[in-house]
PDB file of C-alpha atoms and ligand atoms in Angstrom:
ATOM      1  CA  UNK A  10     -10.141 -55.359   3.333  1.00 80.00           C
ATOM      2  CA  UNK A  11      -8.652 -56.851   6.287  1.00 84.00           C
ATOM      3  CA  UNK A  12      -9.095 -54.982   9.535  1.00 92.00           C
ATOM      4  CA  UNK A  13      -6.760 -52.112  10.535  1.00 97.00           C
ATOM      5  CA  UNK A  14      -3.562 -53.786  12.307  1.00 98.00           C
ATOM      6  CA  UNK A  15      -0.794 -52.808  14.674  1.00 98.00           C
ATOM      7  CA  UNK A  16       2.267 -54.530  14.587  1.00 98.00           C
ATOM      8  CA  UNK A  17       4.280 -53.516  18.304  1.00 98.00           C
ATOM      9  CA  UNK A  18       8.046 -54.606  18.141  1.00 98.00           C
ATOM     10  CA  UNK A  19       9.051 -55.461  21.678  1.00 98.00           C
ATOM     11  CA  UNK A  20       6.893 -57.378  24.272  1.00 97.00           C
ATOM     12  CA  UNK A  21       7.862 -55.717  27.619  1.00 95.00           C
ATOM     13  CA  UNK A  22       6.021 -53.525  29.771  1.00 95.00           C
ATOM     14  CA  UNK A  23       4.808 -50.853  26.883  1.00 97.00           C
ATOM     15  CA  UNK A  24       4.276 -53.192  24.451  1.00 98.00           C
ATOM     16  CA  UNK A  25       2.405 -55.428  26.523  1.00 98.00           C
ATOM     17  CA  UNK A  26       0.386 -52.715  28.390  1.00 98.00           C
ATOM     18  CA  UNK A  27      -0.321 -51.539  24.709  1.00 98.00           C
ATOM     19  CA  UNK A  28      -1.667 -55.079  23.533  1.00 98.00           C
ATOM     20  CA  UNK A  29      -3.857 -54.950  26.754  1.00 98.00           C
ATOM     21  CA  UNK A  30      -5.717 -51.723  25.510  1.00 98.00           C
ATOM     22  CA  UNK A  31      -5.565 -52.530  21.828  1.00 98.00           C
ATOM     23  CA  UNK A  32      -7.500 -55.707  22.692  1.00 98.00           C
ATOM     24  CA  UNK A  33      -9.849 -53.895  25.003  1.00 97.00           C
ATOM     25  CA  UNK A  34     -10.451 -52.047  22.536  1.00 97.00           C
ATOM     26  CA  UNK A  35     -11.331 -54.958  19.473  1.00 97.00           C
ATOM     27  CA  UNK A  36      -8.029 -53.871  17.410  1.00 98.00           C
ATOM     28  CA  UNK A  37      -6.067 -56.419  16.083  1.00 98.00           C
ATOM     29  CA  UNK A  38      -2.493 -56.400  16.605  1.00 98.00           C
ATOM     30  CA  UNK A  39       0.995 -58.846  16.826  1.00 98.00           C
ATOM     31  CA  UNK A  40       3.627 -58.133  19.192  1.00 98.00           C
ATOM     32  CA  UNK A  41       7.286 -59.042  18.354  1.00 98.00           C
ATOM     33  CA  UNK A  42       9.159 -59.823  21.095  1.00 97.00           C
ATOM     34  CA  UNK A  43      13.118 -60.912  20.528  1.00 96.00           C
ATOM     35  CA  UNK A  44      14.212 -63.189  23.726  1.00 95.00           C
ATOM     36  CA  UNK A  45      11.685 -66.265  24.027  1.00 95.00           C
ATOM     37  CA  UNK A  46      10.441 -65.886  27.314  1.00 94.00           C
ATOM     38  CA  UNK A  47       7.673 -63.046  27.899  1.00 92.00           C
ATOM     39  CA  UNK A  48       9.007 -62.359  31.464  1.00 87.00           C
ATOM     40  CA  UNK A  49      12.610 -63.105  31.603  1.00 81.00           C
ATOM     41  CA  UNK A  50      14.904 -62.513  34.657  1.00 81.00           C
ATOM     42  CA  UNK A  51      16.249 -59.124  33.177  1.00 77.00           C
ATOM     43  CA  UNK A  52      15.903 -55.681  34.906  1.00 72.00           C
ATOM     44  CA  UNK A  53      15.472 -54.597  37.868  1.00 76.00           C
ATOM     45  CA  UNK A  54      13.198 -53.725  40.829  1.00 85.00           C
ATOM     46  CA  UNK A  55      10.279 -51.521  39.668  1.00 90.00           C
ATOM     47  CA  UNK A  56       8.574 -48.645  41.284  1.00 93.00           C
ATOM     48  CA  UNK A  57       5.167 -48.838  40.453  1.00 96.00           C
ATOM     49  CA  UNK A  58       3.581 -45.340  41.148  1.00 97.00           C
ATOM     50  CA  UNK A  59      -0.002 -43.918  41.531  1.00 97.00           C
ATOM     51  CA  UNK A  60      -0.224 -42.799  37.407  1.00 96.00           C
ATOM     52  CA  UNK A  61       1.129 -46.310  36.305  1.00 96.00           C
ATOM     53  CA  UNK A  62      -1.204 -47.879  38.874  1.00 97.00           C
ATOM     54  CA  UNK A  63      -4.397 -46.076  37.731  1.00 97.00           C
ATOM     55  CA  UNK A  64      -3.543 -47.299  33.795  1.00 97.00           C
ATOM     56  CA  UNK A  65      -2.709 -51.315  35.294  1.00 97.00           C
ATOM     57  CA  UNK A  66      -6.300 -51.092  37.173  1.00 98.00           C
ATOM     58  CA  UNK A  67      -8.192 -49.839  34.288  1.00 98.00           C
ATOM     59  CA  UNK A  68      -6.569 -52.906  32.191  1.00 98.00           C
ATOM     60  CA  UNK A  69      -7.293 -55.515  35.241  1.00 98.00           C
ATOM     61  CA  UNK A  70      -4.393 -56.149  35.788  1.00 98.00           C
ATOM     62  CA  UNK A  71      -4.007 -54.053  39.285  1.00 98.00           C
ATOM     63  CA  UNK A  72      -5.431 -56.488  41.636  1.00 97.00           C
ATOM     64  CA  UNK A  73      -2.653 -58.901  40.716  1.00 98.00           C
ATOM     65  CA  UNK A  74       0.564 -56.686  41.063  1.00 98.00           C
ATOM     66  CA  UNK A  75      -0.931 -55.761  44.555  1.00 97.00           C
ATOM     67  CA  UNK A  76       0.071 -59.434  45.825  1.00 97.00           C
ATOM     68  CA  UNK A  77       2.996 -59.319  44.272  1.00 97.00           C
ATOM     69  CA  UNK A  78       4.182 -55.969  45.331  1.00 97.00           C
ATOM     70  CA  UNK A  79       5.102 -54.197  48.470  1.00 97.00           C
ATOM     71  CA  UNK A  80       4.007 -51.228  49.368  1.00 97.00           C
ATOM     72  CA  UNK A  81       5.908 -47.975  50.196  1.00 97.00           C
ATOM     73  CA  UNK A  82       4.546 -46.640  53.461  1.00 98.00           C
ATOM     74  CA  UNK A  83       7.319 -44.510  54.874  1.00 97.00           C
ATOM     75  CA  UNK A  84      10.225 -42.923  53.363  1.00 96.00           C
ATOM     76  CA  UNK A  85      14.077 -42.005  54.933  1.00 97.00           C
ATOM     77  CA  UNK A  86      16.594 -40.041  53.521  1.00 97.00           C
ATOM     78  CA  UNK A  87      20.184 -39.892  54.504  1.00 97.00           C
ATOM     79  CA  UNK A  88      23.274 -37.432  54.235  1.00 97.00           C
ATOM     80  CA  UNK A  89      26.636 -37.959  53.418  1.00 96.00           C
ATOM     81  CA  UNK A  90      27.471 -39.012  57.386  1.00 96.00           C
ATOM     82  CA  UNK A  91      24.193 -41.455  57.389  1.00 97.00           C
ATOM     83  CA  UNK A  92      22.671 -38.826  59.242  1.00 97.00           C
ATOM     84  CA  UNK A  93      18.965 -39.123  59.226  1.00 97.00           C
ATOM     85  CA  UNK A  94      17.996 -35.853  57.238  1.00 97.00           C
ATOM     86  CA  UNK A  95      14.461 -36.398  55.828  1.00 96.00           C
ATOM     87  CA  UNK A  96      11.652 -38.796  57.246  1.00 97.00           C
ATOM     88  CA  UNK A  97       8.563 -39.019  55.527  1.00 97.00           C
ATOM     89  CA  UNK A  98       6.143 -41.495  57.986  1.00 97.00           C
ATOM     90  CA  UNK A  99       2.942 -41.649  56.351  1.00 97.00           C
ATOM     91  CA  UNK A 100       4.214 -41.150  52.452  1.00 97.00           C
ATOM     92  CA  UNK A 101       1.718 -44.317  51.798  1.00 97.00           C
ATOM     93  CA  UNK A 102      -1.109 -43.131  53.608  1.00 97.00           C
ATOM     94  CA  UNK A 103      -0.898 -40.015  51.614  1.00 97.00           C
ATOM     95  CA  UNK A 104      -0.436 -41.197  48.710  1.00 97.00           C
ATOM     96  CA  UNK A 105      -3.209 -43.302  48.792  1.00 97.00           C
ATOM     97  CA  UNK A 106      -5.229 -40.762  50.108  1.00 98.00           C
ATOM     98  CA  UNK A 107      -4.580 -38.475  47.165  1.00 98.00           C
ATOM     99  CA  UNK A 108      -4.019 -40.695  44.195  1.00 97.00           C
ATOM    100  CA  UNK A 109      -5.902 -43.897  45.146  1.00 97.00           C
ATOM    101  CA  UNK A 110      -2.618 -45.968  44.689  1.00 98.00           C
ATOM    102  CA  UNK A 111       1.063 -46.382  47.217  1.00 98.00           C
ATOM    103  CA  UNK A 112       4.049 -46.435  45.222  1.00 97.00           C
ATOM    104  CA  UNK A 113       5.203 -50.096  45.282  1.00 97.00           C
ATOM    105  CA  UNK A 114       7.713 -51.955  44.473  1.00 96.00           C
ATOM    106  CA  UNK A 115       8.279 -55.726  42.386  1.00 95.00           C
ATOM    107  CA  UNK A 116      10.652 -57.379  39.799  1.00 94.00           C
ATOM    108  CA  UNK A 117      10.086 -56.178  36.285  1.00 92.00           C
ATOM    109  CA  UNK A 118       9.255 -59.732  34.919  1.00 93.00           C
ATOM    110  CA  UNK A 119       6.264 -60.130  37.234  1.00 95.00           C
ATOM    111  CA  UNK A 120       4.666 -56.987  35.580  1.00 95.00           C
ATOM    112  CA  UNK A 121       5.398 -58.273  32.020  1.00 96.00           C
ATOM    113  CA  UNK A 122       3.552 -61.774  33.041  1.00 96.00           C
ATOM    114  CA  UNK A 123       0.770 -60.082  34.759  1.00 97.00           C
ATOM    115  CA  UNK A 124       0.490 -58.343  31.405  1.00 98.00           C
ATOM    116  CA  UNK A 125       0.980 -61.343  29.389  1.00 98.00           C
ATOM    117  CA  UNK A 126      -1.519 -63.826  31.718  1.00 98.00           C
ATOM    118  CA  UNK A 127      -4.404 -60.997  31.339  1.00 98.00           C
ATOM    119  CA  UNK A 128      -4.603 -61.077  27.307  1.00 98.00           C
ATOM    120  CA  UNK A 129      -7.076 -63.295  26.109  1.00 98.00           C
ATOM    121  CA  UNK A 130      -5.328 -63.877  22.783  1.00 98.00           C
ATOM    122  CA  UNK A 131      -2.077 -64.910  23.430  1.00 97.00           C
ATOM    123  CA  UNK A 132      -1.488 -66.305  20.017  1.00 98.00           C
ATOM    124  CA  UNK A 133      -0.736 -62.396  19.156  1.00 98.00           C
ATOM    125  CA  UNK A 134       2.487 -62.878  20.884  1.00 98.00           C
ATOM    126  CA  UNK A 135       5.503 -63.661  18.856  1.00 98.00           C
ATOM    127  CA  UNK A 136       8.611 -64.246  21.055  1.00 97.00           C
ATOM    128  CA  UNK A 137      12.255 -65.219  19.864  1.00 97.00           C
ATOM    129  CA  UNK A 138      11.044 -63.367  16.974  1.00 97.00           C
ATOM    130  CA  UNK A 139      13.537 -59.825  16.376  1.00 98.00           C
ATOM    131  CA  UNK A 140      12.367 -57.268  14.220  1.00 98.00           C
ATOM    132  CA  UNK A 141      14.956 -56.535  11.623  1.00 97.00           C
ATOM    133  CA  UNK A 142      13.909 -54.300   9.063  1.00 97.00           C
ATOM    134  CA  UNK A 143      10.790 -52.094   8.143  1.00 97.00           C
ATOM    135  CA  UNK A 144       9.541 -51.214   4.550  1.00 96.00           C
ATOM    136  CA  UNK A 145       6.991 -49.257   3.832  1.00 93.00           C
ATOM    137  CA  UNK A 146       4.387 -50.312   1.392  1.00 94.00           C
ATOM    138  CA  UNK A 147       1.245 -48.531  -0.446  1.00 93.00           C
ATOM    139  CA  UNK A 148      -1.082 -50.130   1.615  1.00 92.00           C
ATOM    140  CA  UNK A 149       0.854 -50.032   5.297  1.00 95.00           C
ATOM    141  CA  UNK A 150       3.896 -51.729   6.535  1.00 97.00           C
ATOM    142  CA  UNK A 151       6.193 -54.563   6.783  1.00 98.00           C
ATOM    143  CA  UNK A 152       8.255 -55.948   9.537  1.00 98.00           C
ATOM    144  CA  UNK A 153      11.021 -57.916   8.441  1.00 98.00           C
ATOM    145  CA  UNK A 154      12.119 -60.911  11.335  1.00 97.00           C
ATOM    146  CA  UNK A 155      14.327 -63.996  11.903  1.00 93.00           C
ATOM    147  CA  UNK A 156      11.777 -65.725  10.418  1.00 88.00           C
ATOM    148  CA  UNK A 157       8.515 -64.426   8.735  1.00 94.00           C
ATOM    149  CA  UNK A 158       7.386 -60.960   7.035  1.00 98.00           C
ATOM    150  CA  UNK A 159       4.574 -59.366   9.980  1.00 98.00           C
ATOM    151  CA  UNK A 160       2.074 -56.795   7.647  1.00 97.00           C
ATOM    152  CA  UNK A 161       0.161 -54.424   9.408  1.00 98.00           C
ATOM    153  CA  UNK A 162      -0.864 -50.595   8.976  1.00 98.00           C
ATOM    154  CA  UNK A 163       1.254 -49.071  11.739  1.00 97.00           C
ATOM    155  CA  UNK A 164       4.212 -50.076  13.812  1.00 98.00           C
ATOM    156  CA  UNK A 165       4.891 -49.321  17.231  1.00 98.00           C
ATOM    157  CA  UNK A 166       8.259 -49.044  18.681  1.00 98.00           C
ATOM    158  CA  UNK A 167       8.050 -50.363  22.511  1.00 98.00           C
ATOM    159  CA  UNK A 168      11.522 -51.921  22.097  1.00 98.00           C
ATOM    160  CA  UNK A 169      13.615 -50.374  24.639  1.00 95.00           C
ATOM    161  CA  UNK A 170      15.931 -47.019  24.757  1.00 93.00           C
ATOM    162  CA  UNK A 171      18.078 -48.144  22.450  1.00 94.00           C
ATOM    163  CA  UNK A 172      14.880 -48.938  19.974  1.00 95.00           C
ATOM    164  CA  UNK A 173      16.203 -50.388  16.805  1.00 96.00           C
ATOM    165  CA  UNK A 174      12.495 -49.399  15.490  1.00 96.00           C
ATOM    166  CA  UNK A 175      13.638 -45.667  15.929  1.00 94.00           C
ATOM    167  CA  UNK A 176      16.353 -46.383  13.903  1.00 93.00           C
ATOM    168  CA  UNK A 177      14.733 -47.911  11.118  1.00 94.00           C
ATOM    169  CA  UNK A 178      12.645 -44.560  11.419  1.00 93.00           C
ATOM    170  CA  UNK A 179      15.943 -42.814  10.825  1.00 92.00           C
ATOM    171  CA  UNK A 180      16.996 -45.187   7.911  1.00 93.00           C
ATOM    172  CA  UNK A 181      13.564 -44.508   5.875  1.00 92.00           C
ATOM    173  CA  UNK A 182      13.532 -40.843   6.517  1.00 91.00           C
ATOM    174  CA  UNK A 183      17.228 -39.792   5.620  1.00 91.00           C
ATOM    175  CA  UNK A 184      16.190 -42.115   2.034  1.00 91.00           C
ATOM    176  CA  UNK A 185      13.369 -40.155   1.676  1.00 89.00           C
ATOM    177  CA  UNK A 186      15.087 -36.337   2.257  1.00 89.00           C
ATOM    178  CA  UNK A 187      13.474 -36.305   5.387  1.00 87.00           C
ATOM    179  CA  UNK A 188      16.561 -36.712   8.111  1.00 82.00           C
ATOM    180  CA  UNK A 189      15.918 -33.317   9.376  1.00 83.00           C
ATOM    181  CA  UNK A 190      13.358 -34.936  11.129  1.00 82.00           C
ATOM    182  CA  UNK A 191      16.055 -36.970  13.001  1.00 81.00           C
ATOM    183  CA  UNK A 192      18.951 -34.199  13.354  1.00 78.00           C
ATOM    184  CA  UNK A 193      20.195 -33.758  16.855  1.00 78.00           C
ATOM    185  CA  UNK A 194      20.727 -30.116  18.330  1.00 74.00           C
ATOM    186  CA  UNK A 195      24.633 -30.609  16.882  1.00 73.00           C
ATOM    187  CA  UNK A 196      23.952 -30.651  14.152  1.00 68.00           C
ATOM    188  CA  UNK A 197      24.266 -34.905  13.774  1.00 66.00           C
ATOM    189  CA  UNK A 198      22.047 -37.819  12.989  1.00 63.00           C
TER     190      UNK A 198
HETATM  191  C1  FAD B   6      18.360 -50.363  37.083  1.00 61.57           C
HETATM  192  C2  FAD B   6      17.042 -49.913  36.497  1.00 61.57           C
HETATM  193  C3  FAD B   6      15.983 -49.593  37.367  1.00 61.57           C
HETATM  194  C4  FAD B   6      14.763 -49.148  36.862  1.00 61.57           C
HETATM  195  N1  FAD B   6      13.737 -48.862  37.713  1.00 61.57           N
HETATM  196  C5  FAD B   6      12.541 -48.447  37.242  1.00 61.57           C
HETATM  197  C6  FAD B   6      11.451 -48.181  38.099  1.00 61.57           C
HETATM  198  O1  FAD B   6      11.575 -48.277  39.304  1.00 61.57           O
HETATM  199  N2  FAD B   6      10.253 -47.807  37.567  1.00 61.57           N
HETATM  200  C7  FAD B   6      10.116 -47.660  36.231  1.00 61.57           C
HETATM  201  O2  FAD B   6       9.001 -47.327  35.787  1.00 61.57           O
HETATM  202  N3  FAD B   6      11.139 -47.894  35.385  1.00 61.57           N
HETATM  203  C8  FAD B   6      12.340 -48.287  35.861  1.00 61.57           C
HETATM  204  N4  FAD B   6      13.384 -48.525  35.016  1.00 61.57           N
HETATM  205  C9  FAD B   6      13.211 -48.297  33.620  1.00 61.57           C
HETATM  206  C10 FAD B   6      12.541 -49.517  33.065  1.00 61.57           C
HETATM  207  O3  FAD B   6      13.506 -50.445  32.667  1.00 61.57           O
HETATM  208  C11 FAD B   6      11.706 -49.050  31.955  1.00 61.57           C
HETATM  209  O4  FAD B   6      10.748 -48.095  32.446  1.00 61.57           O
HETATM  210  C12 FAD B   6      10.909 -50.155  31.309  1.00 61.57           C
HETATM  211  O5  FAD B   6      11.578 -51.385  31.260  1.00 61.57           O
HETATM  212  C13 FAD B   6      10.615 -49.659  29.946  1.00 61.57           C
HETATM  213  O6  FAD B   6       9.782 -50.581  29.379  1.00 61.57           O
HETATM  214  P1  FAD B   6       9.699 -50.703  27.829  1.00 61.57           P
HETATM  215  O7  FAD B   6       8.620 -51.710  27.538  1.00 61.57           O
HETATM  216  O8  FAD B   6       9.555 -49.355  27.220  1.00 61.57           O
HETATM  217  O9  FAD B   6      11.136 -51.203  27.359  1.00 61.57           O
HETATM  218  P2  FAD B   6      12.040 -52.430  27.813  1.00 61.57           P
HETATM  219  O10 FAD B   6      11.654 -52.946  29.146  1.00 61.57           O
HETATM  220  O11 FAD B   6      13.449 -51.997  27.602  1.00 61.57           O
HETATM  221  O12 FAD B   6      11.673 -53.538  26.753  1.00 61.57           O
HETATM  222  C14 FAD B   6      12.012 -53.480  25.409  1.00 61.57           C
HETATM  223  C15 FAD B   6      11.664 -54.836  24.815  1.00 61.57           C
HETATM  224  O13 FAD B   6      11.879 -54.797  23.419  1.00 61.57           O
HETATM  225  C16 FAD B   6      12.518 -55.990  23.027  1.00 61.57           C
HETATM  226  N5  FAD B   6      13.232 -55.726  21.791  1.00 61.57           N
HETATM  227  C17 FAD B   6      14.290 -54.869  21.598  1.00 61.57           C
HETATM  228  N6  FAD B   6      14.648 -54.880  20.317  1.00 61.57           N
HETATM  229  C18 FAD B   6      13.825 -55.736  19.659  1.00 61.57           C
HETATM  230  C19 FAD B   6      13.709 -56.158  18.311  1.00 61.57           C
HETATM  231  N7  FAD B   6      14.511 -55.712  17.338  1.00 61.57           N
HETATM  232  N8  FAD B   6      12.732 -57.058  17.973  1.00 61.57           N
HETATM  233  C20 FAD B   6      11.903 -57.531  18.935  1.00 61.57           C
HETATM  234  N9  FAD B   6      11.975 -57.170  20.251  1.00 61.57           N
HETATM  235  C21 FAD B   6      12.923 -56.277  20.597  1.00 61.57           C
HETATM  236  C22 FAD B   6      13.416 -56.348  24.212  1.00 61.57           C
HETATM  237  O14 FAD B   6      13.775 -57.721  24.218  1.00 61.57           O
HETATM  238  C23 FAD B   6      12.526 -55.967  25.381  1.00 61.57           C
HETATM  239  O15 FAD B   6      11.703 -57.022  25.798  1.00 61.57           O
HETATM  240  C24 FAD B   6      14.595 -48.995  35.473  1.00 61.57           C
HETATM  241  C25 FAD B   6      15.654 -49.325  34.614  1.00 61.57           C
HETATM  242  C26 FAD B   6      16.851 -49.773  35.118  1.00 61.57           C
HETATM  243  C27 FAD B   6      17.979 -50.130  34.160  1.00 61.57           C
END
């Protein structure tokens, strides 16, 4: 029987934190990532705070973000006028203090390569590779892509807020009777 495998549609920062434990952990996964770069220039700045901090250092991946990053050490707040209103001088030093961790701040892509560079098995990764459809099978799963079936026994969807996973989820369920499950608070799907 082939070992129990998780198939993760979208290689960003969930998907890749994911792979991190799932590999720490001796479980075999693929990740499915749609554009072909692993860290491209899309997004934003990101906060990194304390909780997400704690998770990157248990990985190994903390001591690298660190360089990267800058910390937070004091925080201002302004009104409508630009009038000083809140000043918060030793935020960092308290935060540290309390959770272990400053908030800090870097680009999104330099997380997702941190990510990436600390796998040992990068052949897992599949980029320019989009997840298309799901099926379900009698023995797990199958993710249907631009270019090759993936089989596995679960998938994860780390593919964004507008998750086309979570809409396969939809698809399956409303064939199978089950679209309750997926029935907003109007009443709609
Ligand atoms: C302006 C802005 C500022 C933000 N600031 C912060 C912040 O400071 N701190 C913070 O924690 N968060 C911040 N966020 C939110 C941040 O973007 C998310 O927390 C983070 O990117 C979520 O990561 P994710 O891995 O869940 O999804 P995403 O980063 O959205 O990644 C989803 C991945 O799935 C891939 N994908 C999608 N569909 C498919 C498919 N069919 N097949 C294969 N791959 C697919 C995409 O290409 C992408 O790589 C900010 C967001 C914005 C827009």
């Amino acid at each position: 029987m082939p070992p129990f495998r998780v198939i993760i549609v979208g290689g960003s920062v969930a998907g890749l934190t994911l792979s991190n434990m799932l590999e720490a952990y001796g479980i075999d996964f693929a990740v499915l990532e749609k554009h072909e770069d692993i860290a491209p220039r899309l997004g934003a700045g990101y906060a990194m705070m304390p909780y997400g901090a704690r998770i990157l250092d248990q990985l190994g991946c903390y001591h690298a973000l660190e360089k990267l990053s800058s910390p937070v050490n004091s925080v201002s707040g302004f009104d409508e006028r630009g009038k000083r209103c809140l000043h918060l001088s030793q935020l960092g030093a308290w935060m540290e203090s309390s959770f272990g961790y400053k908030m800090r701040f870097l680009e999104r892509r330099q997380i997702t390569q941190v990510l990436y560079d600390n796998l040992r098995d990068k052949s897992k990764i599949h980029t320019s590779c989009e997840a298309l459809e799901i099926c379900s099978t009698d023995t797990g799963v199958e993710v249907e892509t631009n270019g090759q079936v993936f089989r596995g026994d679960v998938v994860v969807g780390a593919d964004g807020v507008h998750s086309p996973v979570r809409q396969e989820m939809e698809r399956l369920a409303l064939a199978d009777g089950n679209g309750e499950l997926f029935r907003n608070e109007d009443g709609g799907y």
